[in-house]
Amino acid sequence: MANSPEEVAKHVKTYLKVGAALLFLTAVTVWLSYVDFGTHSRNMAIGLTVATFKTSLVVLIFMHMNHERPLIYKFMLFSMLLLGVMFTLFVFVHDDGLIMRGYQAVFGKH
Amino acid sequence: MSATTTTHDHAHDDPAHDHAHHEPGWLYKYIFSTDHKVIGVQYGLSGLLFLLFGFFLMMVMRWTIAYPGVPLPGIEFLSGLPVIGDVVVHWTERWAPGGIVSPDLYNMFGAMHGTIMVFMGIVPLGFAAFGNYVMPLQIGAIDMAFPKLNAWSFWLFFIGGMLMMASFFLPTGAAQTGWTNYSPLATTTHYIVKNTWLTGQTWWLAAMVFVISSSLLGSVNFITTLLNLRARGMTFFRLPFFCWAMLVTSFLLLLAFPPLEVAAILQLFDRVFGSSFFLPSGLIQGGKLLDISGGGSPLLYQHLFWFLAHPEVYVLILPAFAIISDVIPCNARRPLWGYKMMVYSALTLGFLSFLVWAHHMYLTGMGTTMATYFQITTVLISVPSVILLTCLMISLWGGSIRFNTQMLFATAFLPMFGIGGLTGLPLAFSFIDLHLHDTYYVIGHFHYVVAPGTIFALFAGVYHWFPKVTGRFMNDTLGKFHFWPSLLFMNVIFGPMFVQGFSGFHRRWYDGGKAFEATTKDLLWTNELISFGAWGLALAQVFFIVNLWLSIKGGKKVTNDNPWDATTLEWCTPTPPGHGNFITEPVTYRGPYEYSVPGHATDFTPQFDGQASGASAPATAPAVASHH
Amino acid sequence: MEIPYTVTARPDTGLWNAKIGVWLFLASEVMLFGGLFSSYIFLRLGADYFWPIHELNVKMGCFNTAVLIGSSVTIVMAWAGVKMRNYKMYFWNLLITILCAFLFLTVKFFEYKSKIEHYGVVLKDGTILLGHQPEEGYRYKFNADSVTLNFKEADPPYFMRFATKPAGEHGGAHDEHGSAPAEILPIETVKFKTESGKETTLAPADFQALKSEAKAAKKDSLKLTPVQPLAFHAKPSKLASHSEKSLAFLDGTLIEGKLVSDKMELHVDVIDTRAAPDADKSMAWAIFKDAGWKKAFDESREEHLKKFNETHPGQDPMKSDHYLREALRFEVHGETPAAHEAKHKEGVGFFDDMPWAEHHYPTVEIEGKDIQRWSNFLPKWNTYYAIYFTITGLHGAHVLAGALVMLYFLVFNSRWFKTDPEHLANRVETGGLFWHFVDLVWIFLFPLLYLL
Ligand code: HEM
Ligand SMILES: [Cu+2]
């Protein structure tokens, strides 16, 4: 862990840079949402990709998940897994063909 | 220290313990205490009271089922009582005119019976009470990792419980749509009223938010304690299975309850702010189109609810396994068979329990792919359950069993849980479930698991740890008078339910099926039989209540800190343990179940015994904490 | 007695207690917001209406995103400040974080306020008109011949609260009685007759007397006839049902008489014809007396169609959500078609959609029979606003909780900087982890609710 004062001091610049990157990406997200990519699903896919990238920055740098103890990774991986289950199965239960249609909405029919 | 008969004085008589801090006042010692043991006892007593109350509701329902339309006995007597008489008169006027239980009252008691038993009875007893009291002692911790949070957890639970109780006295009465509270029924009951905030259903939801927050704090506390406060030498695979089961239960509570909180909040919004999360477009109530936006989905509610409620059933059963896995080896004088296998099974069980929830929703018309998926995972999850049960049974093999009361309850638990689990298997298959869903068969299935299952385990736990908590034994003869009729009546109650279910008795019939006499008449007599079983069970509990009451002050005194010759760390504390639990820093030298180890002087070698052979040096970091 | 590992990490787990605690808490929070987000997915996939896009104030949302990102930087800097033993760095960064939290909540407050004041009306053919209502809101105007009190629930009857306050308009309650229409008599002074012919009022003492009389007679209800003509302006949300001849209030009070008018007045700012079977035949065009509005609508639609055909040659515009939103959802920018045209030419100003901007909109009157349903932009309006208010409300509660916890650290734990800096660093780190999580939720909320 980055615990000694010297090490922490080294990180301070990174924090500022990440903050600037996050602000920039926010502007990008807003701009992209007004661009017409043909289908709205594409806008969704692009916007959420940027958002996911932003959250990874927060998690890895600000929350120090780039150098955390194994135990914490285990907790979080488990809850992310359950999150995935919740996201997909809730809707999937009533609509077997959903994933295929979602794929086609973004990438088109082949 | 050798495992012989030593008694410590009560910790608070120990001068070494008192010099550092003065005694807290009565209020802070017993009411707002942050000591895990006091909190455990608080949870235990309130849990028992809720259990009793929930049972009382069911007895009223059983009367109506057996004798529909016949006035309840005893109302006159209650009305004549001094203080509560007026309340009874007033209340029965509204809900049971002429002493005849109204359909609304039946629904109310049904919903509240389920809610109170599950959320305010079993979980607080199994997880919160036993977990709080025993787990820190078993790992050699001086308290929970966050004692203040622990007290908050209890008081949030208490507020939630009181809200539930108070809701009986609202003009609309308490919640009336089953413990599952399915929307749209739950949303639209008492929906067009002057103030939806003042309705039973809304209070149910608000109370649940409190209870859920409570269990969240509890589970964070349990896990942190288990990970960080283990004593010297207490490696993970020296943890008693009890602690493992509590760890898994905590994770279930931690991760499964939030979706229910979401469901409660969304339904609350639907009720009081008029949103349509769970209300489809074009919903008609009483012949009138409701003034709502629609666009929501009742299925969303069911997903959120069962995402919690399936893991919840393991929250009900794992603490039972926890207790049984301590009581059986101790009284069979045999090590727990397949300890590691049991640990891995519990972990698997915990994980899989998140993946099976929609087996409660086969009738909602899910796609075939998903129905297949949920059938497979449901059958899979029965494998670890069977492993747990089998290991416990094998642990009895070749033992020299002491049939004291706790052991009777523990051994009875095994077949009872077995029946419950096995009757679950057919339900796992959607083609059978289509027939059995919402019948008494399902009621029989889960009650076998929870009533003669978990509740028996809880009784076993009470008899087992009572001497540690109070310094006195419970009476074994009264205990046996408690056990045998309980075992008999539990089966009289729940056995016939399978038969009723097969012949199509619906689980929510107010008159027990009298209105459908053409198809039910052959089995209507079983309603009466079951009701007699319920009242018999009530009588059997008198022995328990009397025993508990008398033993607290007048039970035989404990003269040995380890009266059952057990092996885990809680038995090396003073009796009862004082604030801080241990007199000297506890050290663990061996596994948790060294019973009848060949070559040892006694038939048990406690974990804290560093002299007997097989002791190995502590593996984990030393606890730096001072013990004062 | 002291709990071990509150400050230093336990060697084998490498963690101190609160750090395990907060991460577990966050795991649980992941499931809480996860449940909400999966509800969002479920509702959106199942929505049977046009899911709003760019309908919230993007500028305010964007500003708030920046505020949260800024505070995420400052909180981690505050932690670094403690670690580097730099008090000023710690103190100021923590303070700024807290201020950012309150700034966020203030902006949110104004966003909510503008939604609460904004109404939508679904007409019978599916056309939706958005706009503002006059101060009193929507009221049914009703002349009462009799009032039946229901003693089972009403105590005191509910209608009293607003029957006494008909807006200054002529024809309000008991204006025949007062000298000027603006002067409103409190309902307590209005005289009623009971069935037995006794005169009474609804003043609290009289009401209680009526109630006990009814109780003595074992009756739940009592019919009163006003001695002088009595007119009501009834709030629809307080009614269980209404017809030409009666108003039934939620508390059981029944008023019989004659419905005078159930017209709704609305200052319209959007005409959304997407859900109408045919935009050209939308009921809106009958409601707008000035035919210029339909012309303005047609022109704007032409313009969008041209643009669409240029950018998406050969595609069916009616299959593009984007086109439908731009062309069939008509935003009104002035009080008259001419003013609208002028504004359109001049271009909409950058800050025109902020709460402080002044607007003028055409006012229309909508017959009660033409209205399918109406509501302000609260959870009741549709599942989008329902989930918007639920998630952002819970998120706001988290922001507030985080701010209070950090304020507690600032006020009560800052002295540890000298005595126990590592413990302080742990506290700030714990608070910070929670704060980053709150930021992280917002990073998803912003695009999902405002942009996409
Ligand atoms: C061992 C394997 C088990 C299997 C395969 C199983 C399967 C099922 C299935 C498929 C249902 C749904 C029936 C329906 O509603 O139509 C059900 C209901 C239920 N099960 Fe189990 N179960 C098992 C163990 C347990 C355990 C251990 C518990 C609790 C401690 C439990 C408690 C319940 C409850 C409470 C319900 C009914 C919920 C309700 O509808 O109100 N089950 N079980
Ligand atoms: Cu289940």
PDB file of N, CA and C and ligand atoms in Angstrom, chain B residues 306 309-311 313-314 356-357 359-360 378, ligand 2:
ATOM      1  N   TRP B 306     -37.815 -12.375  -4.627  1.00  0.00           N
ATOM      2  CA  TRP B 306     -37.239 -13.718  -4.501  1.00  0.00           C
ATOM      3  C   TRP B 306     -35.734 -13.709  -4.591  1.00  0.00           C
ATOM      4  N   ALA B 309     -35.479 -13.588  -1.189  1.00  0.00           N
ATOM      5  CA  ALA B 309     -36.156 -14.551  -0.336  1.00  0.00           C
ATOM      6  C   ALA B 309     -35.656 -15.958  -0.535  1.00  0.00           C
ATOM      7  N   HIS B 310     -35.065 -16.283  -1.696  1.00  0.00           N
ATOM      8  CA  HIS B 310     -34.466 -17.610  -1.673  1.00  0.00           C
ATOM      9  C   HIS B 310     -33.231 -17.664  -0.788  1.00  0.00           C
ATOM     10  N   PRO B 311     -32.239 -16.762  -0.966  1.00  0.00           N
ATOM     11  CA  PRO B 311     -31.135 -16.774  -0.003  1.00  0.00           C
ATOM     12  C   PRO B 311     -31.631 -16.706   1.439  1.00  0.00           C
ATOM     13  N   VAL B 313     -34.070 -18.203   2.779  1.00  0.00           N
ATOM     14  CA  VAL B 313     -34.385 -19.503   3.374  1.00  0.00           C
ATOM     15  C   VAL B 313     -33.101 -20.168   3.886  1.00  0.00           C
ATOM     16  N   TYR B 314     -31.975 -19.832   3.270  1.00  0.00           N
ATOM     17  CA  TYR B 314     -30.716 -20.368   3.801  1.00  0.00           C
ATOM     18  C   TYR B 314     -30.253 -19.587   5.019  1.00  0.00           C
ATOM     19  N   VAL B 356     -31.022 -19.345  -7.865  1.00  0.00           N
ATOM     20  CA  VAL B 356     -32.150 -20.255  -8.039  1.00  0.00           C
ATOM     21  C   VAL B 356     -33.504 -19.586  -7.842  1.00  0.00           C
ATOM     22  N   TRP B 357     -33.507 -18.250  -7.590  1.00  0.00           N
ATOM     23  CA  TRP B 357     -34.706 -17.633  -7.050  1.00  0.00           C
ATOM     24  C   TRP B 357     -35.967 -17.845  -7.882  1.00  0.00           C
ATOM     25  N   HIS B 359     -37.259 -20.266  -9.135  1.00  0.00           N
ATOM     26  CA  HIS B 359     -38.064 -21.484  -8.993  1.00  0.00           C
ATOM     27  C   HIS B 359     -39.350 -21.197  -8.205  1.00  0.00           C
ATOM     28  N   HIS B 360     -39.429 -19.993  -7.642  1.00  0.00           N
ATOM     29  CA  HIS B 360     -40.692 -19.593  -7.018  1.00  0.00           C
ATOM     30  C   HIS B 360     -41.629 -18.952  -8.041  1.00  0.00           C
ATOM     31  N   THR B 378     -31.607 -25.431  -9.147  1.00  0.00           N
ATOM     32  CA  THR B 378     -32.332 -25.829  -7.945  1.00  0.00           C
ATOM     33  C   THR B 378     -31.995 -27.260  -7.547  1.00  0.00           C
TER      34      THR B 378
HETATM   35 CU    CU D   2     -36.418 -21.040  -3.036  1.00  0.00          CU
END
